[in-house]
Short mmCIF file of C-alpha atoms in Angstrom, two decimals:
data_model
loop_
_atom_site.label_atom_id
_atom_site.label_comp_id
_atom_site.label_asym_id
_atom_site.label_seq_id
_atom_site.Cartn_x
_atom_site.Cartn_y
_atom_site.Cartn_z
CA UNK A 182 -94.53 7.99 302.06
CA UNK A 183 -93.50 4.79 303.87
CA UNK A 184 -90.40 4.45 306.05
CA UNK A 185 -88.79 2.14 308.59
CA UNK A 186 -86.77 3.84 311.30
CA UNK A 187 -83.75 2.05 312.76
CA UNK A 188 -81.63 2.52 315.87
CA UNK A 189 -80.38 6.09 316.34
CA UNK A 190 -76.69 6.89 316.55
CA UNK A 191 -75.02 9.35 318.90
CA UNK A 192 -71.65 11.10 318.87
CA UNK A 193 -70.91 13.36 321.83
CA UNK A 194 -67.81 15.31 322.75
CA UNK A 195 -66.57 14.49 326.28
CA UNK A 196 -66.31 18.25 326.85
CA UNK A 197 -70.06 18.93 326.76
CA UNK A 198 -71.95 18.89 330.09
CA UNK A 199 -73.14 15.43 331.13
CA UNK A 200 -76.81 16.41 331.30
CA UNK A 201 -76.57 17.86 327.79
CA UNK A 202 -75.12 14.60 326.45
CA UNK A 203 -77.94 12.66 328.08
CA UNK A 204 -80.48 14.96 326.40
CA UNK A 205 -79.53 13.55 322.99
CA UNK A 206 -81.69 10.52 323.87
CA UNK A 207 -84.62 12.83 324.56
CA UNK A 208 -84.10 14.48 321.17
CA UNK A 209 -84.11 11.13 319.37
CA UNK A 210 -87.40 10.16 321.04
CA UNK A 211 -88.91 13.53 320.14
CA UNK A 212 -87.82 13.06 316.53
CA UNK A 213 -89.32 9.57 316.47
CA UNK A 214 -92.62 10.85 317.88
CA UNK A 215 -92.89 13.68 315.36
CA UNK A 216 -92.18 11.34 312.46
CA UNK A 217 -94.75 8.85 313.75
CA UNK A 218 -97.42 11.52 314.25
CA UNK A 219 -97.02 13.15 310.82
CA UNK A 220 -99.99 12.14 308.60
CA UNK A 221 -97.79 12.26 305.49
CA UNK A 222 -95.71 9.31 306.69
CA UNK A 223 -96.45 5.66 307.53
CA UNK A 224 -93.65 4.70 309.94
CA UNK A 225 -92.46 1.24 311.02
CA UNK A 226 -90.52 1.21 314.30
CA UNK A 227 -87.32 -0.86 314.13
CA UNK A 228 -85.33 1.25 316.60
CA UNK A 229 -84.28 -1.91 318.47
CA UNK A 230 -82.17 -2.89 315.44
CA UNK A 231 -79.05 -1.16 314.05
CA UNK A 232 -79.17 -0.20 310.40
CA UNK A 233 -76.86 -2.44 308.37
CA UNK A 234 -77.26 -2.26 304.57
CA UNK A 235 -74.99 -5.27 304.05
CA UNK A 236 -76.99 -7.42 306.50
CA UNK A 237 -80.38 -6.31 305.17
CA UNK A 238 -79.37 -7.01 301.58
CA UNK A 239 -78.45 -10.63 302.34
CA UNK A 240 -80.84 -13.08 300.70
CA UNK A 241 -79.87 -16.05 302.88
CA UNK A 242 -80.49 -15.48 306.60
CA UNK A 243 -80.23 -19.12 307.70
CA UNK A 244 -76.76 -18.80 309.22
CA UNK A 245 -76.68 -15.06 309.92
CA UNK A 246 -76.08 -14.48 313.66
CA UNK A 247 -77.72 -11.03 313.81
CA UNK A 248 -80.83 -12.30 312.03
CA UNK A 249 -81.11 -15.42 314.20
CA UNK A 250 -80.76 -13.45 317.45
CA UNK A 251 -82.51 -10.15 316.69
CA UNK A 252 -84.60 -10.80 313.59
CA UNK A 253 -84.52 -8.63 310.50
CA UNK A 254 -86.81 -5.85 309.34
CA UNK A 255 -86.47 -5.45 305.59
CA UNK A 256 -87.79 -2.46 303.66
CA UNK A 257 -89.80 -2.79 300.44
CA UNK A 258 -88.76 -1.28 297.13
CA UNK A 259 -90.19 2.24 296.92
CA UNK A 260 -90.09 2.72 300.71
CA UNK A 261 -87.30 4.23 302.81
CA UNK A 262 -84.99 3.00 305.55
CA UNK A 263 -83.91 5.81 307.88
CA UNK A 264 -81.91 6.32 311.03
CA UNK A 265 -81.33 9.48 313.09
CA UNK A 266 -77.88 10.67 314.13
CA UNK A 267 -77.27 13.29 316.80
CA UNK A 268 -73.89 15.00 317.15
CA UNK A 269 -72.87 17.20 320.09
CA UNK A 270 -69.62 19.15 319.83
CA UNK A 271 -68.02 21.65 322.19
CA UNK A 272 -66.53 24.96 321.06
CA UNK A 273 -64.80 27.78 322.93
CA UNK A 274 -64.83 31.35 321.62
CA UNK A 275 -63.17 34.51 322.89
CA UNK A 276 -63.87 38.19 322.33
CA UNK A 277 -61.62 40.38 324.46
CA UNK A 278 -62.18 39.45 328.11
CA UNK A 279 -65.35 37.50 327.31
CA UNK A 280 -65.03 33.74 326.98
CA UNK A 281 -67.86 31.50 325.82
CA UNK A 282 -68.50 27.78 325.94
CA UNK A 283 -70.83 26.76 323.12
CA UNK A 284 -72.65 23.60 322.12
CA UNK A 285 -72.80 22.75 318.40
CA UNK A 286 -75.77 20.44 318.03
CA UNK A 287 -76.42 18.66 314.73
CA UNK A 288 -79.56 16.57 314.22
CA UNK A 289 -79.49 14.39 311.10
CA UNK A 290 -81.69 11.85 309.39
CA UNK A 291 -80.02 9.48 306.92
CA UNK A 292 -82.37 7.92 304.35
CA UNK A 293 -81.83 4.91 302.09
CA UNK A 294 -83.87 3.33 299.32
CA UNK A 295 -85.74 0.16 300.28
CA UNK A 296 -84.65 -3.20 298.87
CA UNK A 297 -81.28 -1.96 297.53
CA UNK A 298 -80.42 0.15 300.61
CA UNK A 299 -78.57 2.61 298.39
CA UNK A 300 -78.24 6.10 299.94
CA UNK A 301 -81.19 8.37 299.10
CA UNK A 302 -80.45 11.61 301.01
CA UNK A 303 -79.39 13.08 304.36
CA UNK A 304 -81.13 15.98 306.06
CA UNK A 305 -79.24 17.93 308.69
CA UNK A 306 -79.90 20.92 310.95
CA UNK A 307 -77.15 22.46 313.10
CA UNK A 308 -77.67 24.81 316.04
CA UNK A 309 -75.04 26.89 317.85
CA UNK A 310 -76.10 27.20 321.50
CA UNK A 311 -74.26 29.32 324.15
CA UNK A 312 -73.69 27.26 327.30
CA UNK A 313 -71.66 29.54 329.55
CA UNK A 314 -70.14 33.02 329.45
CA UNK A 315 -67.03 33.81 331.48
CA UNK A 316 -66.01 37.43 332.19
CA UNK A 317 -64.13 39.21 334.98
CA UNK A 318 -67.57 40.05 336.43
CA UNK A 319 -69.22 37.15 338.31
CA UNK A 320 -72.61 38.89 338.51
CA UNK A 321 -72.69 39.31 334.74
CA UNK A 322 -71.71 35.66 334.32
CA UNK A 323 -74.62 34.53 336.48
CA UNK A 324 -77.16 36.81 334.80
CA UNK A 325 -76.15 35.70 331.31
CA UNK A 326 -76.22 31.96 332.07
CA UNK A 327 -79.20 30.18 330.52
CA UNK A 328 -81.22 27.74 332.58
CA UNK A 329 -81.40 24.05 331.66
CA UNK A 330 -85.00 24.56 330.59
CA UNK A 331 -83.96 27.31 328.18
CA UNK A 332 -81.08 25.21 326.82
CA UNK A 333 -83.33 22.18 326.35
CA UNK A 334 -85.83 24.31 324.43
CA UNK A 335 -83.04 25.64 322.20
CA UNK A 336 -81.85 22.10 321.45
CA UNK A 337 -85.35 20.88 320.60
CA UNK A 338 -85.93 23.62 318.01
CA UNK A 339 -84.05 21.73 315.29
CA UNK A 340 -86.17 18.56 315.56
CA UNK A 341 -89.38 19.70 313.79
CA UNK A 342 -87.27 21.35 311.07
CA UNK A 343 -85.33 18.20 310.20
CA UNK A 344 -88.51 16.09 310.40
CA UNK A 345 -90.29 18.32 307.87
CA UNK A 346 -87.24 18.34 305.59
CA UNK A 347 -87.03 14.54 305.74
CA UNK A 348 -90.66 13.87 304.90
CA UNK A 349 -90.71 16.52 302.17
CA UNK A 350 -87.63 14.91 300.58
CA UNK A 351 -89.30 11.48 300.65
CA UNK A 352 -92.38 12.83 298.91
CA UNK A 353 -90.23 14.43 296.22
CA UNK A 354 -88.18 11.30 295.49
CA UNK A 355 -89.25 9.70 292.18
CA UNK A 356 -90.56 6.15 292.35
CA UNK A 357 -88.40 4.15 289.96
CA UNK A 358 -87.16 0.62 289.25
CA UNK A 359 -85.82 -1.57 286.50
CA UNK A 360 -88.42 -3.48 284.50
CA UNK A 361 -88.52 -7.24 284.93
CA UNK A 362 -90.55 -9.84 283.04
CA UNK A 363 -92.89 -11.74 285.37
CA UNK A 364 -95.68 -14.10 284.28
CA UNK A 365 -95.51 -12.83 280.72
CA UNK A 366 -95.68 -9.12 281.60
CA UNK A 367 -93.37 -6.21 282.38
CA UNK A 368 -93.36 -5.67 286.12
CA UNK A 369 -92.08 -3.39 288.89
CA UNK A 370 -91.70 -4.42 292.58
CA UNK A 371 -94.02 -1.84 294.17
CA UNK A 372 -97.72 -1.00 294.06
CA UNK A 373 -100.57 0.57 296.04
CA UNK A 374 -98.57 0.62 299.28
CA UNK A 375 -96.07 2.98 297.65
CA UNK A 376 -98.71 5.34 296.22
CA UNK A 377 -99.47 3.83 292.80
CA UNK A 378 -103.02 3.82 291.49
CA UNK A 379 -104.68 2.46 288.37
CA UNK A 380 -104.27 5.76 286.49
CA UNK A 381 -100.54 6.14 287.24
CA UNK A 382 -98.29 6.55 284.23
CA UNK A 383 -94.65 5.59 283.91
CA UNK A 384 -91.95 6.53 281.46
CA UNK A 385 -88.62 5.08 280.41
CA UNK A 386 -85.95 6.37 278.08
CA UNK A 387 -83.37 4.21 276.35
CA UNK A 388 -80.71 5.11 273.79
CA UNK A 389 -81.98 2.35 271.50
CA UNK A 390 -85.65 2.15 272.51
CA UNK A 391 -86.40 5.90 272.87
CA UNK A 392 -89.10 7.29 275.15
CA UNK A 393 -91.80 4.82 276.17
CA UNK A 394 -94.90 5.64 278.22
CA UNK A 395 -96.62 2.86 280.19
CA UNK A 396 -99.97 2.37 281.85
CA UNK A 397 -100.75 -0.07 284.64
CA UNK A 398 -102.43 -3.29 283.50
CA UNK A 399 -102.57 -5.00 286.90
CA UNK A 400 -101.96 -3.52 290.35
CA UNK A 401 -101.43 -5.14 293.75
CA UNK A 402 -100.22 -3.74 297.06
CA UNK A 403 -96.59 -4.58 296.31
CA UNK A 404 -96.33 -4.91 292.51
CA UNK A 405 -97.60 -3.59 289.19
CA UNK A 406 -97.69 -4.98 285.67
CA UNK A 407 -97.14 -2.45 282.90
CA UNK A 408 -97.98 -2.24 279.21
CA UNK A 409 -96.72 0.39 276.73
CA UNK A 410 -99.31 2.84 275.44
CA UNK A 411 -97.79 2.17 272.04
CA UNK A 412 -98.92 -1.42 271.46
CA UNK A 413 -96.41 -1.87 268.65
CA UNK A 414 -93.47 -1.74 271.10
CA UNK A 415 -91.56 -4.98 271.69
CA UNK A 416 -92.04 -5.50 275.44
CA UNK A 417 -89.10 -7.89 275.78
CA UNK A 418 -86.77 -5.21 274.41
CA UNK A 419 -87.75 -3.07 277.43
CA UNK A 420 -86.69 -5.60 280.08
CA UNK A 421 -84.04 -4.10 282.33
CA UNK A 422 -84.86 -0.50 281.43
CA UNK A 423 -85.26 1.99 284.25
CA UNK A 424 -88.84 3.23 284.57
CA UNK A 425 -90.08 6.22 286.59
CA UNK A 426 -93.62 6.95 287.75
CA UNK A 427 -95.42 10.28 287.72
CA UNK A 428 -98.48 11.77 289.44
CA UNK A 429 -98.37 9.64 292.58
CA UNK A 430 -101.06 10.10 295.20
CA UNK A 431 -99.49 10.32 298.63
#
């Protein structure tokens, strides 16, 4: 799978400890590293740019301030645009004389389809972490208080889980597009870079055209020309139909 990762977002309750809030940056870097190191994923780093579907979808960048000042990293059809989001919330609980301060940590990855920037999926892992216990017994309070090292380890546990969920979801997403007519042939705007190979097959279903299976006639890194296996089919009648590929090699 191919993905471009954009600037992470953070939402932190003012009631959580300051060092805990600062650790959200550490978590985002750990998430970025794990995504980058996973052999199933080819990752482009655009974390210096905020994710803006409206800005990325613009075809004319000549007078766009954000593009002129920061540049623009677009994502190809068949690839994914993603950004992490880390939420830290504070919760108090009580059970008799025992009071607890707890951290609710949620690590999310939001994924969008390349080119259109339509939402693809969101993966999220939440962790409930005890920060402090208050009782009438100070010794018990001190003994039950976790160290910063222990708390940091508890917060980091969700990162590999959400990374695996994210990449698995990308690999399970079908590769699809609407057929266009380019240089006298039916075409889709993705190719070898998105996992297609010469033996890949595609299928489309229309209420008027029925099921149609296609093979690849010409393949490049970023495009593929298709022909129906049934040579009697009118190719121009298939323009605009949604086509989905099967048996991709990742």
